[in-house]
Coordinates of C-alpha atoms in Angstrom, one line a residue:
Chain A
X1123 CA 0.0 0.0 0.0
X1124 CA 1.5 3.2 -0.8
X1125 CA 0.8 6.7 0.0
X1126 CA 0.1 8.5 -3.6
X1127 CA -1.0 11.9 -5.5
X1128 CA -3.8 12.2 -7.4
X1129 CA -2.4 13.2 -11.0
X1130 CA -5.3 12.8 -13.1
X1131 CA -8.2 10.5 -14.3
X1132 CA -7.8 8.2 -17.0
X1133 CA -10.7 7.5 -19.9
X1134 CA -10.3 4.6 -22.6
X1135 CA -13.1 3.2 -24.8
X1136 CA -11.9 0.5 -25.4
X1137 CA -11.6 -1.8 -22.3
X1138 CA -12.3 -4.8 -20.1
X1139 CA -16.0 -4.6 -19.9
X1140 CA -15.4 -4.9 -15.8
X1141 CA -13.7 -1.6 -16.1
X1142 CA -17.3 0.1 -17.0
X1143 CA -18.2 3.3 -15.0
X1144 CA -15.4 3.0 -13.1
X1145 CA -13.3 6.1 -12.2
X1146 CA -9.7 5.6 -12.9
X1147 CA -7.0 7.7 -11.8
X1148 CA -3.6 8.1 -12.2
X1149 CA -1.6 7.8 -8.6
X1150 CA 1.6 9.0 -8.3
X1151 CA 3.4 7.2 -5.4
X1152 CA 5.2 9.5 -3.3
X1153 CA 7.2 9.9 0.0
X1154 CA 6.5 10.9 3.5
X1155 CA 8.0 14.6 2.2
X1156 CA 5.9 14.7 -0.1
X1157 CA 8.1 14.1 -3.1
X1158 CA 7.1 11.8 -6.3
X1159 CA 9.2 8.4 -6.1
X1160 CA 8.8 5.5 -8.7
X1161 CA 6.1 4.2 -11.3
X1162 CA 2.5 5.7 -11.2
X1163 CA -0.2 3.3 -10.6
X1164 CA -3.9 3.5 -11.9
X1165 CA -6.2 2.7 -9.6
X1166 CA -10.0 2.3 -9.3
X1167 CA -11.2 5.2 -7.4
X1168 CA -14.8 4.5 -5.2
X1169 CA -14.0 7.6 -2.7
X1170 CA -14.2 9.9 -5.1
X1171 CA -10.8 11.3 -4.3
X1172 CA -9.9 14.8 -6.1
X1173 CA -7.0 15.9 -7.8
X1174 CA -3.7 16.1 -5.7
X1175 CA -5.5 14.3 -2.7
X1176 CA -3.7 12.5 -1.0
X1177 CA -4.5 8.5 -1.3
X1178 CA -3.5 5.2 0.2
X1179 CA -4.0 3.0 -2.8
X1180 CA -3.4 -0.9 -2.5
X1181 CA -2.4 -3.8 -5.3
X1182 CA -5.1 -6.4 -3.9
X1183 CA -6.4 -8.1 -6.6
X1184 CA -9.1 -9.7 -4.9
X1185 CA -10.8 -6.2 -3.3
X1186 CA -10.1 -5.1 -7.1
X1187 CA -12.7 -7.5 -8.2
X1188 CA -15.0 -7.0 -5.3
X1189 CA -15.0 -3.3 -6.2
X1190 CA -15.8 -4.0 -10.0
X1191 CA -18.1 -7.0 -8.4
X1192 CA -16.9 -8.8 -11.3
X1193 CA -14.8 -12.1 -10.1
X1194 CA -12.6 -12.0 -13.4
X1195 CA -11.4 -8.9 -13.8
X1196 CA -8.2 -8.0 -14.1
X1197 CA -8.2 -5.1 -11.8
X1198 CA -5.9 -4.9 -9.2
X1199 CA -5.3 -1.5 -7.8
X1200 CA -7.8 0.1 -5.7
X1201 CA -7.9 3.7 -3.8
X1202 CA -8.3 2.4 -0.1
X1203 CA -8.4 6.0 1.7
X1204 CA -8.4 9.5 1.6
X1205 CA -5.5 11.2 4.0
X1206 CA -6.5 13.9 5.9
X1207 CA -3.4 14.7 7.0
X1208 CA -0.1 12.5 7.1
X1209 CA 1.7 12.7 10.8
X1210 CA 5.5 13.4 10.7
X1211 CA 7.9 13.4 13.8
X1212 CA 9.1 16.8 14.5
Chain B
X114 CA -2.2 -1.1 -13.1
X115 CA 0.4 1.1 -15.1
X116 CA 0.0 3.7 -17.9
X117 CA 2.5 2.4 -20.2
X118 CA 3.1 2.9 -24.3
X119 CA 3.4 0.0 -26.4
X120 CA 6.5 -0.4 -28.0
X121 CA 6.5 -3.2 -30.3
X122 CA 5.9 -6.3 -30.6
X123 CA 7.3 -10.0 -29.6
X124 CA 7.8 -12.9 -31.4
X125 CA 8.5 -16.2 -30.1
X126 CA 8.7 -19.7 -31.5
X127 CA 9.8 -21.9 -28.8
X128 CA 7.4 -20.7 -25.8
X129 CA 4.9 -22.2 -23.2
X130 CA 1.8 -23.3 -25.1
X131 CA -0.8 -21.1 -23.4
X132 CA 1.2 -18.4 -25.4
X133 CA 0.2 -19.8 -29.1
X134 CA -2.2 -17.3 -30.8
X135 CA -1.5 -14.7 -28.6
X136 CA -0.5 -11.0 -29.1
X137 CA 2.6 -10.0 -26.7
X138 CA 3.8 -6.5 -26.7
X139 CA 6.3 -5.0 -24.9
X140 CA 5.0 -2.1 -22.8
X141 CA 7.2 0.8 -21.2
X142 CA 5.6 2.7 -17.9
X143 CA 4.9 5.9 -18.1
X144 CA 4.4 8.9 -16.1
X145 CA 1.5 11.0 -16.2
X146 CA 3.8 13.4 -18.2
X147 CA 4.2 10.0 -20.6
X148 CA 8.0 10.0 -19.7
X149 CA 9.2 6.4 -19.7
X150 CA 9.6 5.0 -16.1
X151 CA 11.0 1.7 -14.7
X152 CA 11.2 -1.6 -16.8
X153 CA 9.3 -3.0 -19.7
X154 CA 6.4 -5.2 -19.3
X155 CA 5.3 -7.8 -21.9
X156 CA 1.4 -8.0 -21.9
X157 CA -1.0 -10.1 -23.6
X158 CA -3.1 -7.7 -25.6
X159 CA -6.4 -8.9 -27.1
X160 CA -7.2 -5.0 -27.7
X161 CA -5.3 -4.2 -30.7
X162 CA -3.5 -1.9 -29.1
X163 CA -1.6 0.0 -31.7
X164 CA 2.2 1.3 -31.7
X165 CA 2.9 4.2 -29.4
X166 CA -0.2 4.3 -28.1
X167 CA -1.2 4.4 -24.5
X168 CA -2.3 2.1 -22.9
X169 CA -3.5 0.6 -18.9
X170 CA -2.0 -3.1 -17.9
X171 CA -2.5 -5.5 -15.4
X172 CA -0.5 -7.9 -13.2
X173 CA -3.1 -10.0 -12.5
X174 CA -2.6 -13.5 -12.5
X175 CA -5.9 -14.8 -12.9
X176 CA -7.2 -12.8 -16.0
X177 CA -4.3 -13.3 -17.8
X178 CA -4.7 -16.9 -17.6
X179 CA -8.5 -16.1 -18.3
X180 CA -7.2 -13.9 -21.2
X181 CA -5.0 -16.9 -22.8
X182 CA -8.1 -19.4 -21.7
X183 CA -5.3 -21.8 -19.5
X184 CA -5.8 -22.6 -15.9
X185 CA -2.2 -23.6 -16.1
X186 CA -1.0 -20.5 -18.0
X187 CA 2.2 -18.7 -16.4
X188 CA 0.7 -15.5 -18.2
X189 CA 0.9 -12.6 -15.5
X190 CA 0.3 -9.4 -17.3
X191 CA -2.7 -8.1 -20.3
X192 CA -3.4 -4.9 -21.9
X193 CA -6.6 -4.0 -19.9
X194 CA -7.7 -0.8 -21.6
X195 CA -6.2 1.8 -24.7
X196 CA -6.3 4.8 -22.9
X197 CA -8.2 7.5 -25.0
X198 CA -6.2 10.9 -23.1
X199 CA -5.0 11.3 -19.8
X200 CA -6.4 13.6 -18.3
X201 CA -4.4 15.9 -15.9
X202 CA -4.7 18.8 -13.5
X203 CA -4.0 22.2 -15.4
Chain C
X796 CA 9.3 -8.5 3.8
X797 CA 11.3 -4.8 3.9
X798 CA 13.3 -3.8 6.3
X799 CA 12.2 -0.5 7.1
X800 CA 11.9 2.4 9.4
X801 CA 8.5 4.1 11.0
X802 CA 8.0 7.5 9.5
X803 CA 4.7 8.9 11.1
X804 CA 1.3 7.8 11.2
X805 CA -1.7 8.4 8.6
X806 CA -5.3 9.5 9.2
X807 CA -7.4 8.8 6.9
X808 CA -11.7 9.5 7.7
X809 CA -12.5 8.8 4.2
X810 CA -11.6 5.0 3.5
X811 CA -12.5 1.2 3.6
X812 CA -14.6 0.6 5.9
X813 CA -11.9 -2.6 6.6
X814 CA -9.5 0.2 7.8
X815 CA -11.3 1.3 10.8
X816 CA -9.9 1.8 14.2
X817 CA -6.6 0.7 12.2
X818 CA -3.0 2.0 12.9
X819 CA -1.6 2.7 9.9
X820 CA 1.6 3.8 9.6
X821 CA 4.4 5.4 7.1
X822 CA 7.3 3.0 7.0
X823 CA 10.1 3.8 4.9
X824 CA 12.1 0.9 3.6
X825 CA 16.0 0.8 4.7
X826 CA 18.8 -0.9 3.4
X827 CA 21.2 -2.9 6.2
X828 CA 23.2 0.3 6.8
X829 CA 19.8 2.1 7.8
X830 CA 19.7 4.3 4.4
X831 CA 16.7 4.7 3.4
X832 CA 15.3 3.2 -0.9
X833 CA 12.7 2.8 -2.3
X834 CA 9.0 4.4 -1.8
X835 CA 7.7 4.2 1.4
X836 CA 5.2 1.6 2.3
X837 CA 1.7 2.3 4.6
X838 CA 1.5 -0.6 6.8
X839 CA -1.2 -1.9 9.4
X840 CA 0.5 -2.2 12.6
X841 CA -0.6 -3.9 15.6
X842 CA 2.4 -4.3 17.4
X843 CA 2.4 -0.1 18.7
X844 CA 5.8 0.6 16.8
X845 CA 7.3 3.5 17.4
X846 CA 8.4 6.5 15.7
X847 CA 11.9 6.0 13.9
X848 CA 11.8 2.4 15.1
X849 CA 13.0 -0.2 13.0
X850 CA 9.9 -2.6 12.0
X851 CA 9.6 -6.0 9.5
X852 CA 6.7 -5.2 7.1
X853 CA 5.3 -7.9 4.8
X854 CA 2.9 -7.8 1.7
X855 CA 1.1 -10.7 2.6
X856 CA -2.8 -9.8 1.9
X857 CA -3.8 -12.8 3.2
X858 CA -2.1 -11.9 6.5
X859 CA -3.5 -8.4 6.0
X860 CA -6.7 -9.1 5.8
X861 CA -6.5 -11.7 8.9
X862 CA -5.2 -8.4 10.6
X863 CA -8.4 -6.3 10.0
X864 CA -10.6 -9.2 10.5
X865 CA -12.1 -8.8 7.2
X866 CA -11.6 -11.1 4.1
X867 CA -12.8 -8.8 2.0
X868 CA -10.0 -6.1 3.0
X869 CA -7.7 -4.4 0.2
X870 CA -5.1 -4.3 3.3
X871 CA -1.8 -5.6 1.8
X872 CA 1.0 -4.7 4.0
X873 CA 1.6 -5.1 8.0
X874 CA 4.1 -4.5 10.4
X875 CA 5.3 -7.9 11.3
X876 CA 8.1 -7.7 14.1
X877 CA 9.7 -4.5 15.6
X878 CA 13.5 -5.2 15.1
X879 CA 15.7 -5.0 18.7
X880 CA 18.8 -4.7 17.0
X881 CA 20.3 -5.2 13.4
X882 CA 23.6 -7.6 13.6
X883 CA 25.5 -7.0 10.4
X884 CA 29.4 -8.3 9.8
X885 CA 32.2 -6.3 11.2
Chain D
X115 CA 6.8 -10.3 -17.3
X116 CA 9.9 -8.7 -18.5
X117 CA 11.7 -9.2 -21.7
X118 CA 15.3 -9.8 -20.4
X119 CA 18.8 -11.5 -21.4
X120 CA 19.9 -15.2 -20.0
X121 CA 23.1 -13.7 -18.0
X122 CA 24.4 -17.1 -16.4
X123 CA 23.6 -20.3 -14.7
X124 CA 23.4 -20.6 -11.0
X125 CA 24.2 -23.9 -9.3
X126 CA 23.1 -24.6 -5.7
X127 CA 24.1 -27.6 -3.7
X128 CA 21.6 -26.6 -0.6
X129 CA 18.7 -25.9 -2.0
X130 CA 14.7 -26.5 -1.8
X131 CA 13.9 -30.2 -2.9
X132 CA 12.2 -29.0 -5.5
X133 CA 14.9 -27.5 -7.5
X134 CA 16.6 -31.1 -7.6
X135 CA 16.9 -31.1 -11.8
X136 CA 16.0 -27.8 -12.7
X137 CA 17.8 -25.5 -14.6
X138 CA 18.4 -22.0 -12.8
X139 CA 19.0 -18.9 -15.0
X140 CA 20.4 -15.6 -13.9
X141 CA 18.0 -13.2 -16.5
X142 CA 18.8 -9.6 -16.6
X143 CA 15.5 -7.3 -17.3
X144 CA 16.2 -4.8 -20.4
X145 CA 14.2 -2.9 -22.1
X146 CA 13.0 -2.8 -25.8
X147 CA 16.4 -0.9 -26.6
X148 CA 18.1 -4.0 -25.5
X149 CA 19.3 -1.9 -22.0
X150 CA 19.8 -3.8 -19.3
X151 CA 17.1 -2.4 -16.5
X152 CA 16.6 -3.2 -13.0
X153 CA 17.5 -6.2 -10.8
X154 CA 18.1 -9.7 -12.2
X155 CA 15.8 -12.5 -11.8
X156 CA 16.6 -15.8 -11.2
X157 CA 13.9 -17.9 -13.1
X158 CA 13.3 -21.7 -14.2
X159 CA 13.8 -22.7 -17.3
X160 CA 12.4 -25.4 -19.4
X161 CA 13.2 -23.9 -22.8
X162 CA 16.8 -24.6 -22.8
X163 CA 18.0 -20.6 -23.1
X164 CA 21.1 -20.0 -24.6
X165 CA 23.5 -17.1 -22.9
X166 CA 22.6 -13.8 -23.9
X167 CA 19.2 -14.8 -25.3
X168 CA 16.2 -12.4 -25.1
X169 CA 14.0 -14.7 -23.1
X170 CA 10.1 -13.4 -21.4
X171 CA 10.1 -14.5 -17.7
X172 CA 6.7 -14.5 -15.6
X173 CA 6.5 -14.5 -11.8
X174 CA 3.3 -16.5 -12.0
X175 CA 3.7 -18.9 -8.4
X176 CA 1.3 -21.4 -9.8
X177 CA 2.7 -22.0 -13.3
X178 CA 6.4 -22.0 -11.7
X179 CA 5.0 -24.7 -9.0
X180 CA 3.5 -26.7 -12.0
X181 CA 7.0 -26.4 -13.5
X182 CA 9.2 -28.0 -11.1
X183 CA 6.1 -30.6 -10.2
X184 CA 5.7 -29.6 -6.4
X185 CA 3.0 -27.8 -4.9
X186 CA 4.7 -26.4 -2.0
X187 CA 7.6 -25.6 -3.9
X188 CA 8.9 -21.9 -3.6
X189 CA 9.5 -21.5 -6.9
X190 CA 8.2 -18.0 -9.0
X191 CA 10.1 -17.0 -11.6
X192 CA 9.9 -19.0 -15.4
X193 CA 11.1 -18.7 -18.8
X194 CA 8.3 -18.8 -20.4
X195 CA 9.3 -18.0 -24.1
X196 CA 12.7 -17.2 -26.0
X197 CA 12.2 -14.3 -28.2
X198 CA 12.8 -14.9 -32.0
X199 CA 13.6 -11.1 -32.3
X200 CA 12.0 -8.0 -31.3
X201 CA 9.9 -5.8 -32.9
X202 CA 10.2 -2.2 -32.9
X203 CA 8.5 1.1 -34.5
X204 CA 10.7 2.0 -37.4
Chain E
X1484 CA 13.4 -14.7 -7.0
X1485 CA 16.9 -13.2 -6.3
X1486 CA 19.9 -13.5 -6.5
X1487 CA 21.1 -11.4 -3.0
X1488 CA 23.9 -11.7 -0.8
X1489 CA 23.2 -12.5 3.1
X1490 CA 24.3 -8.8 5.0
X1491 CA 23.2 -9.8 8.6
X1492 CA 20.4 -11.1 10.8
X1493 CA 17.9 -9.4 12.4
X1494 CA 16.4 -9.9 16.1
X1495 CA 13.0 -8.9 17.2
X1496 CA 11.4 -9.6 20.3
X1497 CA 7.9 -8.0 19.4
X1498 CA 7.0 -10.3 16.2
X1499 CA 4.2 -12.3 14.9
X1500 CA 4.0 -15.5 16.4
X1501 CA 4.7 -17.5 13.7
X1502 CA 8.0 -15.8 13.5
X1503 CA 9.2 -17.3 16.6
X1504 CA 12.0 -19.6 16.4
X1505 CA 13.0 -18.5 12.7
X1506 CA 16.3 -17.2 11.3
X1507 CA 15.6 -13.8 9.7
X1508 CA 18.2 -12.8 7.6
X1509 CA 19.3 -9.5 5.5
X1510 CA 19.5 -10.4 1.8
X1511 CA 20.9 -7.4 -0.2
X1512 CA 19.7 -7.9 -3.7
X1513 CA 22.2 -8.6 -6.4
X1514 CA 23.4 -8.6 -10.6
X1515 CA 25.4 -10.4 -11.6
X1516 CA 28.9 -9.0 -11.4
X1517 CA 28.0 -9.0 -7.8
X1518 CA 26.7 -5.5 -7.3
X1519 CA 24.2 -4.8 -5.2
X1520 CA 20.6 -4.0 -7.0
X1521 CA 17.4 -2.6 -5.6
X1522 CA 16.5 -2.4 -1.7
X1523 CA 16.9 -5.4 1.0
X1524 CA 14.9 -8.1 1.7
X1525 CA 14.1 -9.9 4.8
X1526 CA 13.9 -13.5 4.3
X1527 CA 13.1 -17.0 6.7
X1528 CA 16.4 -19.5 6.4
X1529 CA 16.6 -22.8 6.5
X1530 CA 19.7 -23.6 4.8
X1531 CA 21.8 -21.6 7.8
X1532 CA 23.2 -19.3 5.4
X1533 CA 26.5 -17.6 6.2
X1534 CA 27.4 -13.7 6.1
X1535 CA 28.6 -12.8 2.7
X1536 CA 26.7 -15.8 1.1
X1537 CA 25.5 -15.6 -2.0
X1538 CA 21.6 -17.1 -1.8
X1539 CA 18.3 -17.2 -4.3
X1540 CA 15.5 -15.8 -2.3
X1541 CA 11.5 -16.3 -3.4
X1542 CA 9.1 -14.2 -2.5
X1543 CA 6.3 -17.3 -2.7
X1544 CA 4.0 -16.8 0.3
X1545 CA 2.8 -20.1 0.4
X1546 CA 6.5 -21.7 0.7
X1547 CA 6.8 -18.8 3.2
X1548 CA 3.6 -20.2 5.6
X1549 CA 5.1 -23.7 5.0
X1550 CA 8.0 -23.0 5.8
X1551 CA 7.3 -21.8 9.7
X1552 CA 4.4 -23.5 9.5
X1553 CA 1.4 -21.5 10.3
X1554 CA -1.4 -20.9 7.5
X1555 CA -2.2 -17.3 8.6
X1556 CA 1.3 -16.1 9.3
X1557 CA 2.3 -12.9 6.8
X1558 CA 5.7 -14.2 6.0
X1559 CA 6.5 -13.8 2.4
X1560 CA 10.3 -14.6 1.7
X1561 CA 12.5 -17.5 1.7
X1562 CA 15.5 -18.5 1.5
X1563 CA 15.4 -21.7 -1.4
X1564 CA 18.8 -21.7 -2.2
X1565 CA 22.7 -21.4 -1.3
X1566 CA 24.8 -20.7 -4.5
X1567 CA 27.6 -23.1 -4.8
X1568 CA 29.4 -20.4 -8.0
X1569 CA 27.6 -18.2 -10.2
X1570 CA 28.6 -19.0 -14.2
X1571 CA 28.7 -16.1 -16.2
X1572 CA 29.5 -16.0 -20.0
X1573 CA 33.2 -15.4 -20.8

């Protein structure tokens, strides 16, 4: 599970059929400072989460399909939460 | 689930027979910014997804060996969607 | 299962419903000489680690979701074992 | 699965039952520029892959258990095809 | 599964149950020329792997509940093997 960005939403015609009405969005991973690090994931959105939110977003494949309640989808990323606000140390 | 651009295609002769008949491309992550990020994926694509184009895949183990129609497939990643434009903040 | 070291805490009000009254934590993975590489991970912890402790964390989402007592859980990654004391060669 | 390049053989006295007989290849991940990228794998193979072949390797668990004929084996990565020759945009 | 080189051991009196009684070690990714690739991993041994060591590690989970023998615990890595000599092309 990482701790990611909202960059932008994602639309494609062309698609696995699970994948209808679903809100996709483009997660950049990034570090406790904040900072972009690695690969950007896209990730079914359910919380509505707006752009530059902050998100926990997770790689289960199995809540993937629950959330496109389609048991052979190949979804696997899923926004899991919407940070209020991350807590650093001092 | 990465954004990634198909880069071309691969061909194989000796390979595990799941793989007969299918399409396999070679898929480079991208950033929302489509700059190339991390390794190359090779994906099953039953889209037609066309050169340079954009595309979302999938690690998911169990549609890929849906996607090849092999319980005993060791297929991992598809092309899940041809991403029509990303969509970013302004 | 990363080596890594505790960063903060997140709060999250908007999320799985699988995530409530959960700990989740920042934890930044660490090579052996305590550098830190990679993205940071967001972990369920149940053990109370500490800030700038030194933790285990796994991926295991069957574990996960034995963690939040829900099978249906996109929780992925957990804080396994708070580490006393790293023992590398002199 | 990555396209990569057979890089070596690795031979292991200790080692998992289940490795008894196999062939163990060091593979290099490169991307479709031939660039070696990321960390090598080390992967079954039942294809017989020559040294610096382009090979794709999968990290399916099930198909790698299949391969080596042992459920519980802890086997992941596989050869799963050498590349006849790679095909790029002009 | 990796290649990795074994850096040190790791004690933790706060761990998951299933943990007790195991040998956690430090295995510091590798290429092959020896260099260290990518971030740590902590991995269960069996084979009692010396400092220095040059092992394959698989991140199977199964193997990895097998191998301390608890269904639900969250370990993931393994050590399979102890490399007698890597052979690289001349």
């Amino acid at each position: 599970m990482f701790l990611a960005r909202v960059e932008g939403t994602v639309i494609a015609t062309r698609k696995h059929p699970s994948f209808e009405g679903c809100r996709l969005v483009i997660c950049q991973p990034i570090g406790s400072d904040g900072q972009p690090e690695g690969v950007p994931q896209i990730a079914i959105d359910a919380h509505g989460a707006g752009l530059h939110q902050r998100v926990i977003i997770s790689s289960d494949g199995m809540a993937a399909r629950k959330a496109v309640d389609d048991d052979e989808s190949p979804a696997r990323w899923t926004v899991t939460a919407v940070v209020d606000e991350p807590q650093k140390a001092p």
